[in-house]
Amino acid sequence: MLQQPDFIAQDTADLLRFKAGDLLGFLLKLNPEQEKFVTWAANAKGPTLLKGGPGAGKSTVALYRTREILHRLKAAGVESPRILFTTYTNALVTFSEQLLKQLLGDDLRHVEVKTADSRVYTLICHETGKPKIANGGDLKKILPVVMADVLESLPGNLLQQQAEKLILERLPPDYLLEEIGSIIESRELTTLEDYQATSRAGRMVPLNRVQRQAIWHLREHLNQHLAVQGLETWEQLRSRGADLLRTMENPPVYDAVIVDEAQDLPPNTLRFLVQLCQAPNRLFITADANQSIYGSSFRWGDVHSDLRFVGRTGILRTNHRTTAEIDTAAHHYLQAGLLDDEPIERQYINYGPPPAVRAVADTAAEGQLLAQFCRMAAREFRLGIDACAILTPSERSGKDIAGQLSYLGLEATFMGSKELDLNKTGVKVLTLKGAKGLEFPIVAIAGFIGSRFPYMSKDTPEEAAQEILNRERRTLFVGMTRAMRALLVVVPEKKPSVLLQSFDESLWNLGKTTA
């Protein structure tokens, strides 16, 4: 018990919540390593970057840093400070607000907790009216129409046109849209020359100058088509927001900006947030590249001239969340999908049994195994069933599992990111991506039976397929590292995805299922 992390309880009701297994609404007490970064480089000239693996406490330090900045602003005579605290997902907004309320009390009124995208959207609506956004489904419908026009009007000589046509037909629609969105639009590249000169780190399909010319041509036609319909993509909206801030006479700046989980924010969103911060030294960023689910890698200095962290990059090494056994197994699993291979000597406080992998034949066996695991783990760790979470690759599989557990007499609820309620009783069932930034004492990863994971068409080129596999490997890594004390991964007995094979038997309990 003495090795467990210390939580801050406000009253006796909190102790009853703790007994019931609710660890989510408690603020972690900082250790000396974390405390150092609450005030570290606060008087420097530029922003501060805090790195660290999952469970190292980056988000907790960000909360305390918010309070520290607030106190300094008040001491400097700022009567009504304005601080923006951004989180990556809607699920984390409520969670972060809950913790900040504990930490700040009435001073929470000085802090706005939002996702970066919601702040962009609010600014656009206020300045130019409500935008019409083309979602992923819209773009997939529009692309074939645009592609037909593009293939008839490719630039260059006959040889170049043949090469351009080949790459456009070879790459799947998702990859083309991602290339346009994450490389061209998100980096605010305005000319073909800029695109041809840019690094595409993180993208595994190599593209030469002629091939990039074809994609640029496609992008121009796609944007024209969207403009005619009065539509724009999220990537375009973020760039428009950043551009608006640059040109406004009196931009709505904040005294300080805290950016938690910055590894998944595209460059134009980071530029937007930098411009919202009145003073560079009151910009505080946390990030872990290896937890990046969506983004491709980039260099901070290329994003914004203010984002140069020389002498102001800290690293948290101690994992407070996950046992050494779970974290070591998860990092070993991740190796092929690493984005940041900087060696960090990880330290641990908690130890326990190795994580388990079990293969099941069908969804009925999976449901029985999950119910058995949740009940036994909750009993073993003396926690309520509320401490259990099941993470799934899709909403559909999550809803199926929640229904099956309820049928077996175990209270379970599927929660999308917008309807996340961590105080709800019973087992929480979430998607892997929706669980980002959260933690649960007992975690099972399941829902792969009867689904193609990860989804990709049979025609996907080998390099593009490898890129998708690496990204989904990081997604599973994020899911694994949500577990504090117990972890189970349930895989299909027949034809499991390559991502659900080859678990190291020295790190994982690979015993046979009895379900």
XYZ file of N, CA, C and O in Angstrom, residues 296-468:
692
model
N 1.555 12.792 -38.209
C 2.874 12.363 -38.669
C 3.887 13.290 -38.015
O 3.549 14.355 -37.542
N 5.124 12.869 -37.969
C 6.097 13.631 -37.193
C 6.518 14.910 -37.901
O 6.445 15.043 -39.115
N 6.962 15.880 -37.100
C 7.451 17.152 -37.614
C 8.404 17.723 -36.577
O 8.462 17.254 -35.433
N 9.158 18.755 -36.947
C 10.061 19.393 -36.000
C 9.384 20.634 -35.433
O 8.790 21.420 -36.165
N 9.496 20.810 -34.120
C 8.820 21.922 -33.453
C 9.201 23.260 -34.073
O 8.343 24.124 -34.311
N 10.497 23.449 -34.334
C 10.965 24.722 -34.873
C 10.376 25.043 -36.235
O 10.246 26.209 -36.607
N 10.005 24.000 -37.003
C 9.396 24.219 -38.314
C 7.948 24.689 -38.199
O 7.395 25.263 -39.131
N 7.336 24.398 -37.057
C 5.941 24.772 -36.855
C 5.822 26.262 -36.572
O 4.968 26.958 -37.119
N 6.673 26.747 -35.673
C 6.611 28.165 -35.299
C 7.971 28.577 -34.755
O 8.599 27.825 -34.020
N 8.400 29.785 -35.086
C 9.724 30.245 -34.647
C 9.830 30.313 -33.122
O 10.916 30.217 -32.556
N 8.682 30.467 -32.432
C 8.703 30.520 -30.970
C 8.899 29.137 -30.342
O 9.253 29.027 -29.170
N 8.640 28.075 -31.118
C 8.712 26.730 -30.560
C 10.123 26.153 -30.654
O 10.376 25.132 -31.278
N 11.017 26.828 -30.002
C 12.397 26.333 -29.901
C 12.672 26.141 -28.422
O 12.776 27.105 -27.671
N 12.773 24.880 -28.010
C 12.785 24.562 -26.589
C 14.195 24.343 -26.031
O 14.360 23.607 -25.062
N 15.197 24.960 -26.643
C 16.581 24.746 -26.203
C 16.704 25.127 -24.724
O 16.433 26.260 -24.323
N 17.107 24.148 -23.915
C 17.263 24.397 -22.485
C 15.954 24.391 -21.721
O 15.951 24.601 -20.502
N 14.841 24.153 -22.433
C 13.541 24.194 -21.749
C 12.717 22.944 -22.082
O 11.507 23.001 -22.228
N 13.410 21.806 -22.252
C 12.734 20.528 -22.472
C 12.995 19.630 -21.274
O 14.140 19.320 -20.965
N 11.930 19.248 -20.588
C 12.060 18.371 -19.431
C 11.558 16.981 -19.753
O 10.741 16.790 -20.662
N 12.030 15.988 -19.016
C 11.607 14.603 -19.220
C 11.221 13.988 -17.880
O 12.002 14.023 -16.925
N 10.011 13.450 -17.819
C 9.566 12.687 -16.647
C 9.872 11.216 -16.889
O 9.509 10.672 -17.927
N 10.517 10.582 -15.946
C 10.968 9.202 -16.153
C 10.190 8.168 -15.329
O 10.204 6.986 -15.645
N 9.544 8.611 -14.258
C 8.887 7.669 -13.350
C 7.436 7.442 -13.742
O 6.660 8.399 -13.835
N 7.083 6.200 -13.968
C 5.710 5.839 -14.320
C 4.916 5.626 -13.036
O 5.203 4.721 -12.259
N 3.901 6.461 -12.836
C 3.078 6.377 -11.624
C 1.801 5.581 -11.857
O 1.126 5.223 -10.910
N 1.462 5.347 -13.107
C 0.176 4.726 -13.422
C 0.277 3.215 -13.504
O -0.455 2.483 -12.831
N 1.167 2.755 -14.361
C 1.157 1.356 -14.797
C 2.228 0.557 -14.074
O 3.284 1.081 -13.738
N 1.948 -0.714 -13.857
C 2.980 -1.562 -13.258
C 4.148 -1.718 -14.232
O 3.991 -1.564 -15.445
N 5.297 -2.050 -13.672
C 6.491 -2.244 -14.508
C 6.243 -3.332 -15.547
O 6.688 -3.221 -16.702
N 5.519 -4.384 -15.150
C 5.289 -5.520 -16.042
C 4.433 -5.113 -17.251
O 4.743 -5.471 -18.399
N 3.353 -4.352 -17.012
C 2.480 -3.925 -18.111
C 3.215 -2.947 -19.018
O 3.172 -3.067 -20.252
N 3.910 -1.985 -18.438
C 4.575 -0.962 -19.240
C 5.706 -1.556 -20.079
O 5.876 -1.213 -21.243
N 6.476 -2.456 -19.496
C 7.580 -3.092 -20.229
C 7.053 -3.910 -21.401
O 7.579 -3.845 -22.523
N 5.988 -4.667 -21.163
C 5.397 -5.478 -22.235
C 4.827 -4.595 -23.339
O 4.983 -4.889 -24.532
N 4.182 -3.482 -22.959
C 3.593 -2.573 -23.945
C 4.676 -1.912 -24.784
O 4.537 -1.781 -26.010
N 5.771 -1.491 -24.167
C 6.860 -0.854 -24.925
C 7.544 -1.857 -25.860
O 7.945 -1.494 -26.969
N 7.675 -3.095 -25.416
C 8.261 -4.112 -26.290
C 7.358 -4.340 -27.497
O 7.829 -4.474 -28.633
N 6.048 -4.362 -27.265
C 5.078 -4.531 -28.353
C 5.176 -3.378 -29.344
O 5.015 -3.557 -30.553
N 5.462 -2.177 -28.846
C 5.449 -0.968 -29.684
C 6.622 -0.874 -30.647
O 6.529 -0.175 -31.655
N 7.717 -1.559 -30.382
C 8.997 -1.289 -31.055
C 8.881 -0.941 -32.539
O 9.485 0.011 -33.010
N 8.088 -1.671 -33.295
C 7.995 -1.443 -34.742
C 7.303 -0.128 -35.075
O 7.446 0.382 -36.184
N 6.559 0.443 -34.124
C 5.817 1.664 -34.427
C 6.392 2.904 -33.775
O 5.730 3.950 -33.718
N 7.622 2.811 -33.274
C 8.220 3.954 -32.573
C 8.337 5.182 -33.476
O 8.753 5.091 -34.620
N 7.961 6.345 -32.937
C 8.207 7.616 -33.630
C 9.368 8.352 -32.975
O 10.090 9.092 -33.621
N 9.498 8.182 -31.663
C 10.571 8.842 -30.925
C 11.398 7.747 -30.273
O 10.973 7.103 -29.324
N 12.599 7.491 -30.832
C 13.410 6.403 -30.300
C 14.493 6.910 -29.344
O 15.468 6.230 -29.068
N 14.303 8.131 -28.826
C 15.236 8.654 -27.827
C 15.178 7.758 -26.597
O 14.112 7.569 -25.999
N 16.310 7.179 -26.188
C 16.275 6.254 -25.053
C 15.970 6.993 -23.748
O 16.631 7.973 -23.403
N 14.932 6.553 -23.054
C 14.580 7.123 -21.753
C 14.587 5.983 -20.749
O 13.916 4.972 -20.929
N 15.369 6.160 -19.693
C 15.429 5.130 -18.649
C 14.176 5.258 -17.784
O 14.037 6.181 -16.991
N 13.242 4.328 -17.973
C 11.975 4.406 -17.249
C 12.119 3.823 -15.846
O 12.834 2.846 -15.633
N 11.421 4.449 -14.906
C 11.442 4.001 -13.515
C 10.000 3.717 -13.084
O 9.064 4.321 -13.598
N 9.855 2.807 -12.134
C 8.515 2.358 -11.748
C 8.317 2.407 -10.242
O 9.264 2.291 -9.466
N 7.055 2.563 -9.874
C 6.662 2.525 -8.466
C 5.865 1.253 -8.190
O 5.970 0.660 -7.132
N 5.074 0.837 -9.190
C 4.146 -0.274 -9.001
C 4.588 -1.528 -9.758
O 5.110 -1.444 -10.873
N 4.364 -2.669 -9.133
C 4.702 -3.961 -9.732
C 3.507 -4.899 -9.570
O 2.690 -4.736 -8.662
N 3.387 -5.868 -10.450
C 2.249 -6.772 -10.377
C 2.401 -7.920 -11.351
O 3.488 -8.169 -11.887
N 1.312 -8.631 -11.642
C 1.379 -9.771 -12.565
C 1.604 -9.304 -13.995
O 1.256 -8.164 -14.349
N 2.169 -10.151 -14.847
C 2.338 -9.772 -16.254
C 0.981 -9.645 -16.939
O 0.013 -10.291 -16.522
N 0.875 -8.824 -17.968
C -0.376 -8.729 -18.710
C -0.650 -10.051 -19.422
O 0.271 -10.834 -19.676
N -1.915 -10.298 -19.750
C -2.301 -11.582 -20.331
C -2.847 -11.422 -21.739
O -3.432 -10.390 -22.083
N -2.643 -12.448 -22.553
C -3.241 -12.543 -23.889
C -4.010 -13.855 -23.945
O -3.488 -14.904 -23.550
N -5.258 -13.781 -24.418
C -6.051 -14.997 -24.555
C -6.714 -15.008 -25.929
O -7.222 -13.991 -26.401
N -6.722 -16.177 -26.567
C -7.391 -16.354 -27.860
C -8.736 -17.021 -27.635
O -8.839 -17.970 -26.849
N -9.775 -16.517 -28.297
C -11.108 -17.101 -28.161
C -11.689 -17.397 -29.542
O -11.336 -16.753 -30.526
N -12.605 -18.360 -29.570
C -13.134 -18.836 -30.852
C -14.263 -17.964 -31.380
O -14.432 -17.829 -32.596
N -15.062 -17.385 -30.490
C -16.223 -16.627 -30.943
C -16.596 -15.557 -29.921
O -16.003 -15.475 -28.831
N -17.604 -14.752 -30.250
C -17.977 -13.633 -29.382
C -18.601 -14.112 -28.073
O -18.482 -13.426 -27.046
N -19.258 -15.271 -28.081
C -19.840 -15.796 -26.838
C -18.730 -16.121 -25.836
O -18.804 -15.758 -24.649
N -17.670 -16.776 -26.322
C -16.535 -17.099 -25.449
C -15.832 -15.822 -24.989
O -15.374 -15.735 -23.849
N -15.764 -14.849 -25.885
C -15.136 -13.568 -25.533
C -15.898 -12.887 -24.392
O -15.296 -12.405 -23.425
N -17.242 -12.856 -24.501
C -18.049 -12.226 -23.468
C -17.877 -12.890 -22.117
O -17.727 -12.219 -21.077
N -17.886 -14.226 -22.110
C -17.708 -14.965 -20.856
C -16.337 -14.702 -20.244
O -16.199 -14.521 -19.031
N -15.305 -14.655 -21.102
C -13.951 -14.406 -20.621
C -13.834 -13.001 -20.018
O -13.237 -12.809 -18.953
N -14.417 -12.013 -20.691
C -14.343 -10.634 -20.196
C -15.064 -10.489 -18.860
O -14.568 -9.814 -17.937
N -16.232 -11.106 -18.738
C -16.974 -11.037 -17.477
C -16.181 -11.692 -16.347
O -16.078 -11.137 -15.237
N -15.580 -12.836 -16.650
C -14.778 -13.554 -15.660
C -13.554 -12.723 -15.252
O -13.228 -12.598 -14.066
N -12.886 -12.123 -16.239
C -11.688 -11.322 -15.973
C -12.023 -10.125 -15.089
O -11.321 -9.847 -14.105
N -13.087 -9.394 -15.420
C -13.443 -8.193 -14.660
C -13.762 -8.546 -13.209
O -13.292 -7.886 -12.275
N -14.550 -9.599 -13.022
C -14.930 -9.986 -11.647
C -13.718 -10.439 -10.835
O -13.541 -10.034 -9.679
N -12.861 -11.264 -11.445
C -11.705 -11.796 -10.709
C -10.678 -10.704 -10.416
O -10.132 -10.641 -9.320
N -10.429 -9.829 -11.396
C -9.435 -8.771 -11.190
C -9.916 -7.769 -10.147
O -9.136 -7.314 -9.300
N -11.198 -7.418 -10.191
C -11.740 -6.476 -9.200
C -11.606 -7.058 -7.795
O -11.239 -6.350 -6.844
N -11.877 -8.368 -7.675
C -11.751 -9.019 -6.367
C -10.283 -9.058 -5.925
O -9.960 -8.758 -4.774
N -9.400 -9.408 -6.850
C -7.971 -9.537 -6.510
C -7.380 -8.216 -6.038
O -6.589 -8.185 -5.093
N -7.768 -7.127 -6.680
C -7.188 -5.834 -6.323
C -8.073 -5.046 -5.349
O -7.837 -3.866 -5.104
N -9.110 -5.715 -4.825
C -9.992 -5.115 -3.821
C -10.597 -3.804 -4.325
O -10.569 -2.775 -3.653
N -11.107 -3.854 -5.533
C -11.742 -2.687 -6.139
C -13.152 -3.051 -6.581
O -13.483 -4.224 -6.745
N -13.966 -2.044 -6.792
C -15.307 -2.283 -7.305
C -15.263 -2.585 -8.792
O -14.256 -2.335 -9.467
N -16.362 -3.107 -9.318
C -16.428 -3.428 -10.750
C -16.341 -2.144 -11.581
O -15.995 -2.168 -12.767
N -16.624 -0.988 -10.942
C -16.535 0.307 -11.624
C -15.113 0.610 -12.095
O -14.902 1.482 -12.945
N -14.128 -0.075 -11.536
C -12.727 0.187 -11.877
C -12.309 -0.483 -13.183
O -11.168 -0.340 -13.613
N -13.242 -1.205 -13.817
C -12.916 -1.954 -15.042
C -13.297 -1.176 -16.297
O -14.350 -0.528 -16.343
N -12.457 -1.282 -17.305
C -12.754 -0.691 -18.620
C -12.402 -1.694 -19.706
O -11.415 -2.425 -19.589
N -13.230 -1.711 -20.748
C -12.945 -2.548 -21.921
C -12.805 -1.621 -23.120
O -13.684 -0.793 -23.389
N -11.692 -1.731 -23.814
C -11.385 -0.853 -24.947
C -11.508 -1.646 -26.243
O -10.985 -2.767 -26.344
N -12.189 -1.066 -27.222
C -12.489 -1.792 -28.462
C -12.051 -0.978 -29.679
O -11.916 0.242 -29.603
N -11.845 -1.640 -30.831
C -11.393 -0.921 -32.029
C -12.476 -0.063 -32.677
O -12.182 0.825 -33.458
N -13.767 -0.340 -32.379
C -14.837 0.410 -33.029
C -16.026 0.565 -32.090
O -16.160 -0.166 -31.103
N -16.888 1.535 -32.415
C -18.103 1.735 -31.627
C -18.996 0.500 -31.705
O -19.598 0.094 -30.708
N -19.085 -0.054 -32.889
C -19.975 -1.215 -33.081
C -19.565 -2.368 -32.168
O -20.409 -2.957 -31.477
N -18.279 -2.717 -32.168
C -17.835 -3.834 -31.322
C -17.982 -3.476 -29.848
O -18.281 -4.339 -29.017
N -17.799 -2.201 -29.507
C -17.962 -1.762 -28.118
C -19.391 -1.924 -27.639
O -19.643 -2.405 -26.524
N -20.346 -1.520 -28.477
C -21.765 -1.647 -28.110
C -22.166 -3.124 -27.989
O -22.935 -3.501 -27.099
N -21.631 -3.962 -28.883
C -21.924 -5.398 -28.823
C -21.425 -6.006 -27.510
O -22.128 -6.792 -26.861
N -20.202 -5.638 -27.126
C -19.618 -6.195 -25.899
C -20.377 -5.700 -24.673
O -20.655 -6.465 -23.735
N -20.743 -4.405 -24.652
C -21.509 -3.876 -23.515
C -22.837 -4.617 -23.374
O -23.245 -4.978 -22.263
N -23.496 -4.879 -24.498
C -24.758 -5.610 -24.470
C -24.575 -7.030 -23.978
O -25.393 -7.550 -23.200
N -23.505 -7.670 -24.416
C -23.251 -9.054 -24.030
C -22.951 -9.172 -22.531
O -23.442 -10.078 -21.853
N -22.149 -8.233 -22.001
C -21.823 -8.257 -20.572
C -23.074 -8.026 -19.729
O -23.261 -8.664 -18.682
N -23.922 -7.108 -20.183
C -25.174 -6.848 -19.459
C -26.048 -8.100 -19.444
O -26.672 -8.434 -18.426
N -26.084 -8.813 -20.580
C -26.844 -10.060 -20.678
C -26.309 -11.103 -19.694
O -27.063 -11.902 -19.127
N -24.985 -11.085 -19.460
C -24.352 -12.045 -18.549
C -24.430 -11.585 -17.090
O -23.832 -12.204 -16.204
N -25.139 -10.480 -16.845
C -25.351 -10.034 -15.470
C -24.310 -9.088 -14.937
O -24.264 -8.812 -13.730
N -23.445 -8.571 -15.824
C -22.424 -7.614 -15.395
C -22.779 -6.246 -15.979
O -22.819 -6.081 -17.194
N -23.046 -5.275 -15.122
C -23.442 -3.951 -15.597
C -22.327 -3.343 -16.457
O -21.175 -3.263 -16.031
N -22.663 -2.939 -17.661
C -21.667 -2.381 -18.581
C -22.345 -1.362 -19.490
O -23.487 -1.550 -19.914
N -21.628 -0.287 -19.803
C -22.168 0.776 -20.652
C -21.135 1.191 -21.678
O -19.976 1.452 -21.330
N -21.541 1.245 -22.954
C -20.654 1.796 -23.970
C -20.765 3.314 -23.935
O -21.862 3.870 -23.849
N -19.626 3.992 -24.016
C -19.596 5.451 -23.950
C -18.789 6.008 -25.110
O -17.609 5.679 -25.263
N -19.401 6.844 -25.934
C -18.658 7.589 -26.940
C -17.922 8.727 -26.258
O -18.206 9.056 -25.101
N -16.994 9.360 -26.959
C -16.170 10.391 -26.311
C -16.988 11.576 -25.821
O -16.653 12.208 -24.832
N -18.118 11.870 -26.494
C -18.916 13.020 -26.085
C -19.870 12.704 -24.941
O -20.367 13.597 -24.280
N -20.154 11.399 -24.733
C -21.048 11.057 -23.624
C -20.307 10.298 -22.534
O -20.882 9.539 -21.760
N -19.004 10.528 -22.446
C -18.187 9.854 -21.436
C -18.619 10.282 -20.035
O -18.709 11.464 -19.734
N -18.907 9.320 -19.176
C -19.282 9.586 -17.790
C -18.493 8.628 -16.908
O -18.882 7.482 -16.693
N -17.380 9.119 -16.392
C -16.483 8.263 -15.631
C -17.031 7.939 -14.245
O -16.487 7.082 -13.550
N -18.087 8.633 -13.826
C -18.682 8.358 -12.524
C -19.787 7.304 -12.601
O -20.323 6.894 -11.580
N -20.132 6.892 -13.802
C -21.202 5.910 -13.969
C -20.785 4.558 -13.397
O -19.628 4.155 -13.519
N -21.730 3.888 -12.774
C -21.411 2.586 -12.193
C -21.271 1.533 -13.290
O -21.773 1.681 -14.394
N -20.587 0.454 -12.945
C -20.423 -0.650 -13.877
C -19.170 -0.524 -14.732
O -18.375 0.407 -14.598
N -19.004 -1.484 -15.630
C -17.852 -1.527 -16.529
C -18.018 -0.455 -17.607
O -19.087 -0.314 -18.196
N -16.949 0.292 -17.865
C -16.972 1.293 -18.934
C -16.420 0.658 -20.204
O -15.350 0.049 -20.184
N -17.159 0.786 -21.297
C -16.698 0.266 -22.583
C -16.482 1.464 -23.503
O -17.406 2.251 -23.729
N -15.253 1.636 -23.996
C -14.886 2.774 -24.832
C -14.110 2.284 -26.038
O -13.594 1.171 -26.046
N -13.983 3.146 -27.036
C -13.081 2.813 -28.140
C -11.647 3.070 -27.689
O -11.397 3.850 -26.762
N -10.706 2.432 -28.354
C -9.291 2.629 -28.043
C -8.900 4.101 -28.171
O -8.186 4.653 -27.331
N -9.376 4.750 -29.239
C -9.035 6.160 -29.446
C -9.728 7.052 -28.420
O -9.183 8.062 -27.988
N -10.941 6.671 -28.001
C -11.676 7.467 -27.027
C -11.073 7.406 -25.635
O -11.343 8.272 -24.792
N -10.260 6.386 -25.370
C -9.667 6.223 -24.044
C -8.375 7.014 -23.880
O -7.779 7.009 -22.801
N -7.943 7.668 -24.923
C -6.680 8.405 -24.895
C -6.674 9.414 -23.757
O -7.606 10.178 -23.584
N -5.614 9.397 -22.952
C -5.488 10.349 -21.851
C -6.129 9.892 -20.555
O -5.958 10.525 -19.522
N -6.887 8.771 -20.591
C -7.564 8.277 -19.386
C -6.766 7.131 -18.777
O -5.791 6.654 -19.344
N -7.199 6.690 -17.604
C -6.558 5.538 -16.976
C -7.601 4.775 -16.163
O -8.567 5.360 -15.655
N -7.418 3.457 -16.072
C -8.341 2.600 -15.343
C -7.526 1.519 -14.636
O -6.558 1.005 -15.210
N -7.891 1.150 -13.416
C -7.134 0.107 -12.720
C -7.098 -1.220 -13.471
O -6.088 -1.903 -13.516
N -8.228 -1.575 -14.107
C -8.339 -2.880 -14.776
C -8.794 -2.647 -16.212
O -9.833 -2.021 -16.441
N -8.036 -3.144 -17.178
C -8.338 -2.887 -18.597
C -8.293 -4.186 -19.385
O -7.377 -5.006 -19.223
N -9.292 -4.363 -20.250
C -9.262 -5.436 -21.245
C -9.388 -4.799 -22.627
O -10.140 -3.836 -22.803
N -8.625 -5.295 -23.585
C -8.714 -4.832 -24.971
C -9.315 -5.974 -25.777
O -8.776 -7.086 -25.793
N -10.463 -5.718 -26.407
C -11.197 -6.804 -27.072
C -12.034 -6.233 -28.214
O -11.965 -5.044 -28.508
N -12.817 -7.113 -28.859
C -13.718 -6.660 -29.920
C -13.171 -6.834 -31.325
O -13.627 -6.176 -32.257
N -12.202 -7.726 -31.499
C -11.579 -7.898 -32.816
C -12.190 -9.049 -33.627
O -11.879 -9.200 -34.804
N -13.030 -9.850 -32.980
C -13.615 -11.004 -33.680
C -14.625 -10.517 -34.720
O -15.487 -9.697 -34.435
N -14.496 -11.047 -35.941
C -15.444 -10.700 -36.998
C -15.239 -9.332 -37.609
O -16.057 -8.850 -38.385
N -14.118 -8.663 -37.266
C -13.862 -7.348 -37.864
C -12.488 -7.356 -38.528
O -11.604 -8.118 -38.133
N -12.333 -6.511 -39.516
C -11.024 -6.384 -40.169
C -10.252 -5.292 -39.444
O -10.621 -4.117 -39.481
N -9.207 -5.694 -38.735
C -8.418 -4.726 -37.973
C -6.947 -4.903 -38.299
O -6.419 -6.013 -38.163
N -6.300 -3.844 -38.708
C -6.907 -2.569 -39.094
C -7.512 -2.672 -40.492
O -7.058 -3.467 -41.305
N -8.517 -1.834 -40.760
C -9.170 -1.900 -42.059
C -8.283 -1.295 -43.143
O -7.773 -0.193 -42.997
N -8.078 -2.017 -44.220
C -7.413 -1.469 -45.413
C -7.826 -2.332 -46.607
O -8.084 -3.524 -46.462
N -7.909 -1.688 -47.754
C -8.343 -2.434 -48.940
C -7.238 -3.378 -49.405
O -6.059 -3.190 -49.077
N -7.625 -4.372 -50.178
C -6.647 -5.355 -50.670
C -5.633 -4.720 -51.610
O -4.541 -5.251 -51.819
N -6.002 -3.574 -52.202
C -5.113 -2.922 -53.166
C -4.144 -1.938 -52.518
O -3.375 -1.269 -53.208
N -4.189 -1.813 -51.191
C -3.316 -0.856 -50.504
C -1.850 -1.216 -50.733
O -1.443 -2.351 -50.469
N -1.041 -0.271 -51.234
C 0.386 -0.561 -51.456
C 1.084 -0.967 -50.160
O 0.649 -0.573 -49.062
N 2.131 -1.740 -50.284
C 2.820 -2.300 -49.120
C 3.279 -1.213 -48.153
O 3.129 -1.332 -46.937
N 3.857 -0.122 -48.684
C 4.364 0.937 -47.797
C 3.226 1.612 -47.048
O 3.337 1.916 -45.863
N 2.106 1.875 -47.749
C 0.950 2.508 -47.106
C 0.368 1.579 -46.044
O -0.043 2.025 -44.962
N 0.329 0.274 -46.351
C -0.180 -0.704 -45.384
C 0.687 -0.711 -44.130
O 0.179 -0.779 -43.002
N 2.012 -0.629 -44.311
C 2.922 -0.626 -43.165
C 2.724 0.617 -42.308
O 2.784 0.566 -41.076
N 2.459 1.727 -42.960
C 2.204 2.974 -42.236
C 0.944 2.852 -41.379
O 0.915 3.284 -40.220
N -0.097 2.249 -41.950
C -1.352 2.037 -41.214
C -1.111 1.089 -40.035
O -1.584 1.326 -38.920
